[in-house]
Amino acid sequence: MATYTLPELPYDYAALEPVINPQIIELHHDKHHAAYVKGANDTLEQLEEARDKEAWGAINGLQKNLAFHLSGHILHSIYWHNMTGDGGGEPLAADGVGDLADAITASFGSFAGFKSQLTKAAATTQGSGWGVLAYEPLSARLIVEQVYDHQGNVGQGSVPILVFDAWEHAFYLQYKNQKVDFIEAMWRVVNWQDVAKRYTAAKARENVLLLAP
């Protein structure tokens, strides 16, 4: 059975300066993300052992641990590619991401309205969490979600295409307790090409979900 592995960064540690300094990128990827990968694999082993022994006393904790670590691994894997040193601004048709730009306007009224909602969602997560732009296949629209502790206000079947990490380990060494400042700075490194590719892929698979007739 395949296990999870830590993906390589698509850039070097200094690629996102000055928005995110190299020390944060190194610790965030090599330590924190790696811990989620290990945690997911360890929990799968513990679940296998529980099945073999028919010992289910810890099932609730194991299922929660699997969701926690697996969500951490998936969200971080998206996060690294959602950023680029020459990103930022807003998606424009002139840059080849017009479909994404149109979808944002259709779903939120304007790019400014979307930006404000995602910023607030990320900045106001209780404790640790994420702000997420996701494609929701039932309505074929984009929605903003909050993820807290990797388990949160998420619509079932929605596909994350842009994620803002609001855990303290993502910013504290540089921004101290000013989470809002970090979230505002994140808009300067958004990789709209990557977000647009994820949007296109999410739309393409909407019909494979088992939706009520």
JSON list of C-alpha atoms in Angstrom, two decimals:
[
{"chain": "A", "resi": 1, "resn": "MET", "atom": "CA", "xyz": [0.00, 0.00, 0.00]},
{"chain": "A", "resi": 2, "resn": "ALA", "atom": "CA", "xyz": [1.36, 3.43, -0.98]},
{"chain": "A", "resi": 3, "resn": "THR", "atom": "CA", "xyz": [2.32, 5.86, 1.75]},
{"chain": "A", "resi": 4, "resn": "TYR", "atom": "CA", "xyz": [2.46, 9.64, 1.68]},
{"chain": "A", "resi": 5, "resn": "THR", "atom": "CA", "xyz": [5.69, 11.44, 0.86]},
{"chain": "A", "resi": 6, "resn": "LEU", "atom": "CA", "xyz": [6.88, 15.01, 1.36]},
{"chain": "A", "resi": 7, "resn": "PRO", "atom": "CA", "xyz": [6.87, 16.86, -1.99]},
{"chain": "A", "resi": 8, "resn": "GLU", "atom": "CA", "xyz": [9.82, 18.99, -2.97]},
{"chain": "A", "resi": 9, "resn": "LEU", "atom": "CA", "xyz": [9.39, 22.75, -3.00]},
{"chain": "A", "resi": 10, "resn": "PRO", "atom": "CA", "xyz": [8.90, 24.22, -6.49]},
{"chain": "A", "resi": 11, "resn": "TYR", "atom": "CA", "xyz": [11.42, 26.98, -5.66]},
{"chain": "A", "resi": 12, "resn": "ASP", "atom": "CA", "xyz": [14.28, 27.67, -3.26]},
{"chain": "A", "resi": 13, "resn": "TYR", "atom": "CA", "xyz": [13.82, 28.90, 0.30]},
{"chain": "A", "resi": 14, "resn": "ALA", "atom": "CA", "xyz": [14.45, 32.55, -0.64]},
{"chain": "A", "resi": 15, "resn": "ALA", "atom": "CA", "xyz": [12.07, 32.68, -3.62]},
{"chain": "A", "resi": 16, "resn": "LEU", "atom": "CA", "xyz": [9.20, 34.39, -1.78]},
{"chain": "A", "resi": 17, "resn": "GLU", "atom": "CA", "xyz": [11.16, 37.20, -0.13]},
{"chain": "A", "resi": 18, "resn": "PRO", "atom": "CA", "xyz": [10.32, 39.71, 1.20]},
{"chain": "A", "resi": 19, "resn": "VAL", "atom": "CA", "xyz": [6.80, 38.39, 1.80]},
{"chain": "A", "resi": 20, "resn": "ILE", "atom": "CA", "xyz": [8.05, 35.19, 3.48]},
{"chain": "A", "resi": 21, "resn": "ASN", "atom": "CA", "xyz": [11.65, 34.87, 4.60]},
{"chain": "A", "resi": 22, "resn": "PRO", "atom": "CA", "xyz": [13.81, 31.78, 3.89]},
{"chain": "A", "resi": 23, "resn": "GLN", "atom": "CA", "xyz": [13.91, 30.60, 7.50]},
{"chain": "A", "resi": 24, "resn": "ILE", "atom": "CA", "xyz": [10.12, 30.32, 7.64]},
{"chain": "A", "resi": 25, "resn": "ILE", "atom": "CA", "xyz": [9.94, 28.46, 4.33]},
{"chain": "A", "resi": 26, "resn": "GLU", "atom": "CA", "xyz": [12.62, 25.99, 5.42]},
{"chain": "A", "resi": 27, "resn": "LEU", "atom": "CA", "xyz": [11.07, 25.27, 8.82]},
{"chain": "A", "resi": 28, "resn": "HIS", "atom": "CA", "xyz": [7.54, 25.23, 7.45]},
{"chain": "A", "resi": 29, "resn": "HIS", "atom": "CA", "xyz": [8.28, 22.74, 4.70]},
{"chain": "A", "resi": 30, "resn": "ASP", "atom": "CA", "xyz": [11.07, 20.60, 6.14]},
{"chain": "A", "resi": 31, "resn": "LYS", "atom": "CA", "xyz": [9.69, 20.33, 9.69]},
{"chain": "A", "resi": 32, "resn": "HIS", "atom": "CA", "xyz": [5.97, 21.13, 9.87]},
{"chain": "A", "resi": 33, "resn": "HIS", "atom": "CA", "xyz": [4.83, 19.70, 6.54]},
{"chain": "A", "resi": 34, "resn": "ALA", "atom": "CA", "xyz": [7.09, 16.69, 7.05]},
{"chain": "A", "resi": 35, "resn": "ALA", "atom": "CA", "xyz": [5.42, 16.08, 10.42]},
{"chain": "A", "resi": 36, "resn": "TYR", "atom": "CA", "xyz": [1.98, 15.90, 8.79]},
{"chain": "A", "resi": 37, "resn": "VAL", "atom": "CA", "xyz": [3.27, 13.36, 6.27]},
{"chain": "A", "resi": 38, "resn": "LYS", "atom": "CA", "xyz": [4.74, 11.22, 9.05]},
{"chain": "A", "resi": 39, "resn": "GLY", "atom": "CA", "xyz": [1.60, 11.60, 11.13]},
{"chain": "A", "resi": 40, "resn": "ALA", "atom": "CA", "xyz": [-0.64, 10.44, 8.29]},
{"chain": "A", "resi": 41, "resn": "ASN", "atom": "CA", "xyz": [1.53, 7.40, 7.61]},
{"chain": "A", "resi": 42, "resn": "ASP", "atom": "CA", "xyz": [1.81, 6.53, 11.31]},
{"chain": "A", "resi": 43, "resn": "THR", "atom": "CA", "xyz": [-1.96, 6.77, 11.76]},
{"chain": "A", "resi": 44, "resn": "LEU", "atom": "CA", "xyz": [-2.58, 4.49, 8.77]},
{"chain": "A", "resi": 45, "resn": "GLU", "atom": "CA", "xyz": [-0.29, 1.91, 10.40]},
{"chain": "A", "resi": 46, "resn": "GLN", "atom": "CA", "xyz": [-2.17, 2.23, 13.69]},
{"chain": "A", "resi": 47, "resn": "LEU", "atom": "CA", "xyz": [-5.49, 1.76, 11.90]},
{"chain": "A", "resi": 48, "resn": "GLU", "atom": "CA", "xyz": [-4.14, -1.35, 10.18]},
{"chain": "A", "resi": 49, "resn": "GLU", "atom": "CA", "xyz": [-3.09, -2.73, 13.54]},
{"chain": "A", "resi": 50, "resn": "ALA", "atom": "CA", "xyz": [-6.53, -1.96, 14.97]},
{"chain": "A", "resi": 51, "resn": "ARG", "atom": "CA", "xyz": [-8.17, -3.87, 12.10]},
{"chain": "A", "resi": 52, "resn": "ASP", "atom": "CA", "xyz": [-5.86, -6.85, 12.54]},
{"chain": "A", "resi": 53, "resn": "LYS", "atom": "CA", "xyz": [-6.57, -7.04, 16.28]},
{"chain": "A", "resi": 54, "resn": "GLU", "atom": "CA", "xyz": [-10.21, -5.97, 16.11]},
{"chain": "A", "resi": 55, "resn": "ALA", "atom": "CA", "xyz": [-9.24, -3.41, 18.75]},
{"chain": "A", "resi": 56, "resn": "TRP", "atom": "CA", "xyz": [-11.38, -0.33, 18.22]},
{"chain": "A", "resi": 57, "resn": "GLY", "atom": "CA", "xyz": [-11.10, 1.45, 21.55]},
{"chain": "A", "resi": 58, "resn": "ALA", "atom": "CA", "xyz": [-9.12, 4.32, 19.98]},
{"chain": "A", "resi": 59, "resn": "ILE", "atom": "CA", "xyz": [-11.06, 4.58, 16.71]},
{"chain": "A", "resi": 60, "resn": "ASN", "atom": "CA", "xyz": [-12.40, 8.11, 17.27]},
{"chain": "A", "resi": 61, "resn": "GLY", "atom": "CA", "xyz": [-8.97, 9.49, 18.03]},
{"chain": "A", "resi": 62, "resn": "LEU", "atom": "CA", "xyz": [-7.35, 7.65, 15.13]},
{"chain": "A", "resi": 63, "resn": "GLN", "atom": "CA", "xyz": [-9.92, 8.88, 12.62]},
{"chain": "A", "resi": 64, "resn": "LYS", "atom": "CA", "xyz": [-9.48, 12.45, 13.86]},
{"chain": "A", "resi": 65, "resn": "ASN", "atom": "CA", "xyz": [-5.70, 12.11, 13.67]},
{"chain": "A", "resi": 66, "resn": "LEU", "atom": "CA", "xyz": [-5.90, 10.82, 10.10]},
{"chain": "A", "resi": 67, "resn": "ALA", "atom": "CA", "xyz": [-8.07, 13.75, 9.05]},
{"chain": "A", "resi": 68, "resn": "PHE", "atom": "CA", "xyz": [-5.76, 16.20, 10.82]},
{"chain": "A", "resi": 69, "resn": "HIS", "atom": "CA", "xyz": [-2.50, 14.96, 9.33]},
{"chain": "A", "resi": 70, "resn": "LEU", "atom": "CA", "xyz": [-3.85, 14.11, 5.88]},
{"chain": "A", "resi": 71, "resn": "SER", "atom": "CA", "xyz": [-5.55, 17.50, 5.54]},
{"chain": "A", "resi": 72, "resn": "GLY", "atom": "CA", "xyz": [-2.34, 19.16, 6.67]},
{"chain": "A", "resi": 73, "resn": "HIS", "atom": "CA", "xyz": [-0.39, 17.29, 4.01]},
{"chain": "A", "resi": 74, "resn": "ILE", "atom": "CA", "xyz": [-2.87, 18.05, 1.21]},
{"chain": "A", "resi": 75, "resn": "LEU", "atom": "CA", "xyz": [-3.36, 21.72, 2.08]},
{"chain": "A", "resi": 76, "resn": "HIS", "atom": "CA", "xyz": [0.39, 22.33, 2.34]},
{"chain": "A", "resi": 77, "resn": "SER", "atom": "CA", "xyz": [0.99, 20.55, -0.95]},
{"chain": "A", "resi": 78, "resn": "ILE", "atom": "CA", "xyz": [-1.40, 23.01, -2.59]},
{"chain": "A", "resi": 79, "resn": "TYR", "atom": "CA", "xyz": [-0.02, 25.96, -0.62]},
{"chain": "A", "resi": 80, "resn": "TRP", "atom": "CA", "xyz": [3.54, 25.72, -1.97]},
{"chain": "A", "resi": 81, "resn": "HIS", "atom": "CA", "xyz": [2.36, 25.78, -5.59]},
{"chain": "A", "resi": 82, "resn": "ASN", "atom": "CA", "xyz": [-0.18, 28.54, -4.94]},
{"chain": "A", "resi": 83, "resn": "MET", "atom": "CA", "xyz": [2.74, 30.94, -4.43]},
{"chain": "A", "resi": 84, "resn": "THR", "atom": "CA", "xyz": [5.42, 32.39, -6.69]},
{"chain": "A", "resi": 85, "resn": "GLY", "atom": "CA", "xyz": [7.97, 35.14, -6.33]},
{"chain": "A", "resi": 86, "resn": "ASP", "atom": "CA", "xyz": [6.63, 36.96, -9.40]},
{"chain": "A", "resi": 87, "resn": "GLY", "atom": "CA", "xyz": [2.93, 36.55, -8.58]},
{"chain": "A", "resi": 88, "resn": "GLY", "atom": "CA", "xyz": [0.34, 38.78, -7.01]},
{"chain": "A", "resi": 89, "resn": "GLY", "atom": "CA", "xyz": [-2.09, 41.29, -8.41]},
{"chain": "A", "resi": 90, "resn": "GLU", "atom": "CA", "xyz": [-5.34, 39.81, -9.66]},
{"chain": "A", "resi": 91, "resn": "PRO", "atom": "CA", "xyz": [-6.21, 37.26, -12.35]},
{"chain": "A", "resi": 92, "resn": "LEU", "atom": "CA", "xyz": [-6.65, 38.89, -15.78]},
{"chain": "A", "resi": 93, "resn": "ALA", "atom": "CA", "xyz": [-7.71, 37.64, -19.19]},
{"chain": "A", "resi": 94, "resn": "ALA", "atom": "CA", "xyz": [-4.54, 39.21, -20.61]},
{"chain": "A", "resi": 95, "resn": "ASP", "atom": "CA", "xyz": [-2.52, 36.74, -18.51]},
{"chain": "A", "resi": 96, "resn": "GLY", "atom": "CA", "xyz": [-4.45, 33.73, -19.79]},
{"chain": "A", "resi": 97, "resn": "VAL", "atom": "CA", "xyz": [-6.55, 33.25, -16.65]},
{"chain": "A", "resi": 98, "resn": "GLY", "atom": "CA", "xyz": [-9.75, 34.92, -17.83]},
{"chain": "A", "resi": 99, "resn": "ASP", "atom": "CA", "xyz": [-11.98, 31.95, -16.98]},
{"chain": "A", "resi": 100, "resn": "LEU", "atom": "CA", "xyz": [-10.87, 32.12, -13.35]},
{"chain": "A", "resi": 101, "resn": "ALA", "atom": "CA", "xyz": [-11.33, 35.90, -13.27]},
{"chain": "A", "resi": 102, "resn": "ASP", "atom": "CA", "xyz": [-14.87, 35.54, -14.67]},
{"chain": "A", "resi": 103, "resn": "ALA", "atom": "CA", "xyz": [-15.71, 32.83, -12.14]},
{"chain": "A", "resi": 104, "resn": "ILE", "atom": "CA", "xyz": [-14.53, 35.00, -9.25]},
{"chain": "A", "resi": 105, "resn": "THR", "atom": "CA", "xyz": [-16.67, 37.90, -10.45]},
{"chain": "A", "resi": 106, "resn": "ALA", "atom": "CA", "xyz": [-19.70, 35.65, -10.98]},
{"chain": "A", "resi": 107, "resn": "SER", "atom": "CA", "xyz": [-19.36, 34.04, -7.55]},
{"chain": "A", "resi": 108, "resn": "PHE", "atom": "CA", "xyz": [-18.41, 37.06, -5.43]},
{"chain": "A", "resi": 109, "resn": "GLY", "atom": "CA", "xyz": [-19.56, 40.11, -7.41]},
{"chain": "A", "resi": 110, "resn": "SER", "atom": "CA", "xyz": [-16.05, 41.45, -7.89]},
{"chain": "A", "resi": 111, "resn": "PHE", "atom": "CA", "xyz": [-12.41, 40.59, -7.27]},
{"chain": "A", "resi": 112, "resn": "ALA", "atom": "CA", "xyz": [-12.35, 43.16, -4.46]},
{"chain": "A", "resi": 113, "resn": "GLY", "atom": "CA", "xyz": [-15.29, 41.45, -2.76]},
{"chain": "A", "resi": 114, "resn": "PHE", "atom": "CA", "xyz": [-13.62, 38.06, -3.06]},
{"chain": "A", "resi": 115, "resn": "LYS", "atom": "CA", "xyz": [-10.30, 39.36, -1.78]},
{"chain": "A", "resi": 116, "resn": "SER", "atom": "CA", "xyz": [-11.97, 40.95, 1.23]},
{"chain": "A", "resi": 117, "resn": "GLN", "atom": "CA", "xyz": [-13.89, 37.78, 2.11]},
{"chain": "A", "resi": 118, "resn": "LEU", "atom": "CA", "xyz": [-10.92, 35.41, 1.80]},
{"chain": "A", "resi": 119, "resn": "THR", "atom": "CA", "xyz": [-8.71, 37.81, 3.77]},
{"chain": "A", "resi": 120, "resn": "LYS", "atom": "CA", "xyz": [-11.24, 38.00, 6.61]},
{"chain": "A", "resi": 121, "resn": "ALA", "atom": "CA", "xyz": [-11.87, 34.24, 6.55]},
{"chain": "A", "resi": 122, "resn": "ALA", "atom": "CA", "xyz": [-8.15, 33.50, 6.87]},
{"chain": "A", "resi": 123, "resn": "ALA", "atom": "CA", "xyz": [-7.43, 36.21, 9.42]},
{"chain": "A", "resi": 124, "resn": "THR", "atom": "CA", "xyz": [-10.32, 35.31, 11.73]},
{"chain": "A", "resi": 125, "resn": "THR", "atom": "CA", "xyz": [-9.83, 31.55, 11.97]},
{"chain": "A", "resi": 126, "resn": "GLN", "atom": "CA", "xyz": [-10.10, 30.60, 15.63]},
{"chain": "A", "resi": 127, "resn": "GLY", "atom": "CA", "xyz": [-6.61, 29.58, 16.72]},
{"chain": "A", "resi": 128, "resn": "SER", "atom": "CA", "xyz": [-4.91, 27.73, 13.90]},
{"chain": "A", "resi": 129, "resn": "GLY", "atom": "CA", "xyz": [-6.41, 27.35, 10.45]},
{"chain": "A", "resi": 130, "resn": "TRP", "atom": "CA", "xyz": [-6.69, 28.29, 6.81]},
{"chain": "A", "resi": 131, "resn": "GLY", "atom": "CA", "xyz": [-8.67, 30.48, 4.46]},
{"chain": "A", "resi": 132, "resn": "VAL", "atom": "CA", "xyz": [-9.61, 28.55, 1.31]},
{"chain": "A", "resi": 133, "resn": "LEU", "atom": "CA", "xyz": [-11.03, 29.36, -2.11]},
{"chain": "A", "resi": 134, "resn": "ALA", "atom": "CA", "xyz": [-12.77, 26.20, -3.32]},
{"chain": "A", "resi": 135, "resn": "TYR", "atom": "CA", "xyz": [-14.77, 25.03, -6.30]},
{"chain": "A", "resi": 136, "resn": "GLU", "atom": "CA", "xyz": [-18.15, 23.69, -5.24]},
{"chain": "A", "resi": 137, "resn": "PRO", "atom": "CA", "xyz": [-19.40, 21.23, -7.90]},
{"chain": "A", "resi": 138, "resn": "LEU", "atom": "CA", "xyz": [-23.09, 21.07, -6.97]},
{"chain": "A", "resi": 139, "resn": "SER", "atom": "CA", "xyz": [-23.61, 24.76, -7.79]},
{"chain": "A", "resi": 140, "resn": "ALA", "atom": "CA", "xyz": [-20.59, 25.02, -10.12]},
{"chain": "A", "resi": 141, "resn": "ARG", "atom": "CA", "xyz": [-19.46, 28.13, -8.26]},
{"chain": "A", "resi": 142, "resn": "LEU", "atom": "CA", "xyz": [-16.52, 29.25, -6.17]},
{"chain": "A", "resi": 143, "resn": "ILE", "atom": "CA", "xyz": [-16.89, 29.54, -2.40]},
{"chain": "A", "resi": 144, "resn": "VAL", "atom": "CA", "xyz": [-14.68, 30.69, 0.46]},
{"chain": "A", "resi": 145, "resn": "GLU", "atom": "CA", "xyz": [-14.21, 28.27, 3.35]},
{"chain": "A", "resi": 146, "resn": "GLN", "atom": "CA", "xyz": [-12.54, 28.31, 6.75]},
{"chain": "A", "resi": 147, "resn": "VAL", "atom": "CA", "xyz": [-10.50, 25.37, 7.93]},
{"chain": "A", "resi": 148, "resn": "TYR", "atom": "CA", "xyz": [-9.60, 25.27, 11.61]},
{"chain": "A", "resi": 149, "resn": "ASP", "atom": "CA", "xyz": [-7.11, 22.72, 12.92]},
{"chain": "A", "resi": 150, "resn": "HIS", "atom": "CA", "xyz": [-7.40, 21.05, 9.48]},
{"chain": "A", "resi": 151, "resn": "GLN", "atom": "CA", "xyz": [-11.04, 20.20, 10.21]},
{"chain": "A", "resi": 152, "resn": "GLY", "atom": "CA", "xyz": [-13.63, 22.91, 9.80]},
{"chain": "A", "resi": 153, "resn": "ASN", "atom": "CA", "xyz": [-16.32, 24.74, 7.87]},
{"chain": "A", "resi": 154, "resn": "VAL", "atom": "CA", "xyz": [-15.93, 22.79, 4.63]},
{"chain": "A", "resi": 155, "resn": "GLY", "atom": "CA", "xyz": [-18.60, 21.84, 2.12]},
{"chain": "A", "resi": 156, "resn": "GLN", "atom": "CA", "xyz": [-18.44, 18.14, 1.29]},
{"chain": "A", "resi": 157, "resn": "GLY", "atom": "CA", "xyz": [-17.13, 17.62, -2.24]},
{"chain": "A", "resi": 158, "resn": "SER", "atom": "CA", "xyz": [-15.66, 21.10, -2.60]},
{"chain": "A", "resi": 159, "resn": "VAL", "atom": "CA", "xyz": [-12.16, 21.25, -4.11]},
{"chain": "A", "resi": 160, "resn": "PRO", "atom": "CA", "xyz": [-9.58, 23.71, -2.70]},
{"chain": "A", "resi": 161, "resn": "ILE", "atom": "CA", "xyz": [-7.81, 25.73, -5.38]},
{"chain": "A", "resi": 162, "resn": "LEU", "atom": "CA", "xyz": [-6.23, 28.58, -3.36]},
{"chain": "A", "resi": 163, "resn": "VAL", "atom": "CA", "xyz": [-5.21, 28.24, 0.28]},
{"chain": "A", "resi": 164, "resn": "PHE", "atom": "CA", "xyz": [-3.87, 30.79, 2.77]},
{"chain": "A", "resi": 165, "resn": "ASP", "atom": "CA", "xyz": [-2.09, 29.21, 5.74]},
{"chain": "A", "resi": 166, "resn": "ALA", "atom": "CA", "xyz": [-2.99, 31.10, 8.93]},
{"chain": "A", "resi": 167, "resn": "TRP", "atom": "CA", "xyz": [-1.22, 28.83, 11.41]},
{"chain": "A", "resi": 168, "resn": "GLU", "atom": "CA", "xyz": [1.34, 30.69, 13.50]},
{"chain": "A", "resi": 169, "resn": "HIS", "atom": "CA", "xyz": [4.21, 28.58, 12.16]},
{"chain": "A", "resi": 170, "resn": "ALA", "atom": "CA", "xyz": [3.52, 30.11, 8.71]},
{"chain": "A", "resi": 171, "resn": "PHE", "atom": "CA", "xyz": [4.32, 33.66, 9.79]},
{"chain": "A", "resi": 172, "resn": "TYR", "atom": "CA", "xyz": [5.25, 34.19, 13.45]},
{"chain": "A", "resi": 173, "resn": "LEU", "atom": "CA", "xyz": [9.04, 34.41, 13.05]},
{"chain": "A", "resi": 174, "resn": "GLN", "atom": "CA", "xyz": [8.57, 37.33, 10.65]},
{"chain": "A", "resi": 175, "resn": "TYR", "atom": "CA", "xyz": [5.20, 38.91, 11.42]},
{"chain": "A", "resi": 176, "resn": "LYS", "atom": "CA", "xyz": [5.00, 38.11, 15.15]},
{"chain": "A", "resi": 177, "resn": "ASN", "atom": "CA", "xyz": [1.32, 38.19, 16.21]},
{"chain": "A", "resi": 178, "resn": "GLN", "atom": "CA", "xyz": [0.18, 40.31, 13.25]},
{"chain": "A", "resi": 179, "resn": "LYS", "atom": "CA", "xyz": [-1.67, 37.62, 11.34]},
{"chain": "A", "resi": 180, "resn": "VAL", "atom": "CA", "xyz": [-3.68, 40.18, 9.37]},
{"chain": "A", "resi": 181, "resn": "ASP", "atom": "CA", "xyz": [-0.47, 41.76, 8.04]},
{"chain": "A", "resi": 182, "resn": "PHE", "atom": "CA", "xyz": [0.73, 38.36, 6.86]},
{"chain": "A", "resi": 183, "resn": "ILE", "atom": "CA", "xyz": [-2.54, 37.57, 5.09]},
{"chain": "A", "resi": 184, "resn": "GLU", "atom": "CA", "xyz": [-2.49, 40.96, 3.37]},
{"chain": "A", "resi": 185, "resn": "ALA", "atom": "CA", "xyz": [1.10, 40.34, 2.24]},
{"chain": "A", "resi": 186, "resn": "MET", "atom": "CA", "xyz": [0.17, 36.92, 0.86]},
{"chain": "A", "resi": 187, "resn": "TRP", "atom": "CA", "xyz": [-1.74, 38.55, -1.99]},
{"chain": "A", "resi": 188, "resn": "ARG", "atom": "CA", "xyz": [1.61, 39.71, -3.39]},
{"chain": "A", "resi": 189, "resn": "VAL", "atom": "CA", "xyz": [2.77, 36.15, -4.09]},
{"chain": "A", "resi": 190, "resn": "VAL", "atom": "CA", "xyz": [-0.41, 34.40, -5.30]},
{"chain": "A", "resi": 191, "resn": "ASN", "atom": "CA", "xyz": [0.33, 32.25, -8.34]},
{"chain": "A", "resi": 192, "resn": "TRP", "atom": "CA", "xyz": [-2.80, 32.83, -10.43]},
{"chain": "A", "resi": 193, "resn": "GLN", "atom": "CA", "xyz": [-1.56, 30.48, -13.13]},
{"chain": "A", "resi": 194, "resn": "ASP", "atom": "CA", "xyz": [-1.56, 27.63, -10.63]},
{"chain": "A", "resi": 195, "resn": "VAL", "atom": "CA", "xyz": [-4.97, 28.62, -9.20]},
{"chain": "A", "resi": 196, "resn": "ALA", "atom": "CA", "xyz": [-6.43, 28.76, -12.72]},
{"chain": "A", "resi": 197, "resn": "LYS", "atom": "CA", "xyz": [-5.11, 25.27, -13.53]},
{"chain": "A", "resi": 198, "resn": "ARG", "atom": "CA", "xyz": [-6.69, 23.93, -10.35]},
{"chain": "A", "resi": 199, "resn": "TYR", "atom": "CA", "xyz": [-9.98, 25.64, -11.21]},
{"chain": "A", "resi": 200, "resn": "THR", "atom": "CA", "xyz": [-10.01, 24.08, -14.68]},
{"chain": "A", "resi": 201, "resn": "ALA", "atom": "CA", "xyz": [-9.19, 20.63, -13.27]},
{"chain": "A", "resi": 202, "resn": "ALA", "atom": "CA", "xyz": [-11.87, 20.89, -10.59]},
{"chain": "A", "resi": 203, "resn": "LYS", "atom": "CA", "xyz": [-14.52, 21.81, -13.17]},
{"chain": "A", "resi": 204, "resn": "ALA", "atom": "CA", "xyz": [-13.49, 18.91, -15.39]},
{"chain": "A", "resi": 205, "resn": "ARG", "atom": "CA", "xyz": [-14.16, 16.33, -12.66]},
{"chain": "A", "resi": 206, "resn": "GLU", "atom": "CA", "xyz": [-17.42, 17.73, -11.28]},
{"chain": "A", "resi": 207, "resn": "ASN", "atom": "CA", "xyz": [-19.56, 15.05, -12.92]},
{"chain": "A", "resi": 208, "resn": "VAL", "atom": "CA", "xyz": [-17.72, 12.15, -11.29]},
{"chain": "A", "resi": 209, "resn": "LEU", "atom": "CA", "xyz": [-19.07, 13.08, -7.85]},
{"chain": "A", "resi": 210, "resn": "LEU", "atom": "CA", "xyz": [-22.09, 11.12, -6.68]},
{"chain": "A", "resi": 211, "resn": "LEU", "atom": "CA", "xyz": [-24.73, 13.82, -6.31]},
{"chain": "A", "resi": 212, "resn": "ALA", "atom": "CA", "xyz": [-28.38, 13.31, -5.47]},
{"chain": "A", "resi": 213, "resn": "PRO", "atom": "CA", "xyz": [-30.62, 13.06, -8.56]}
]
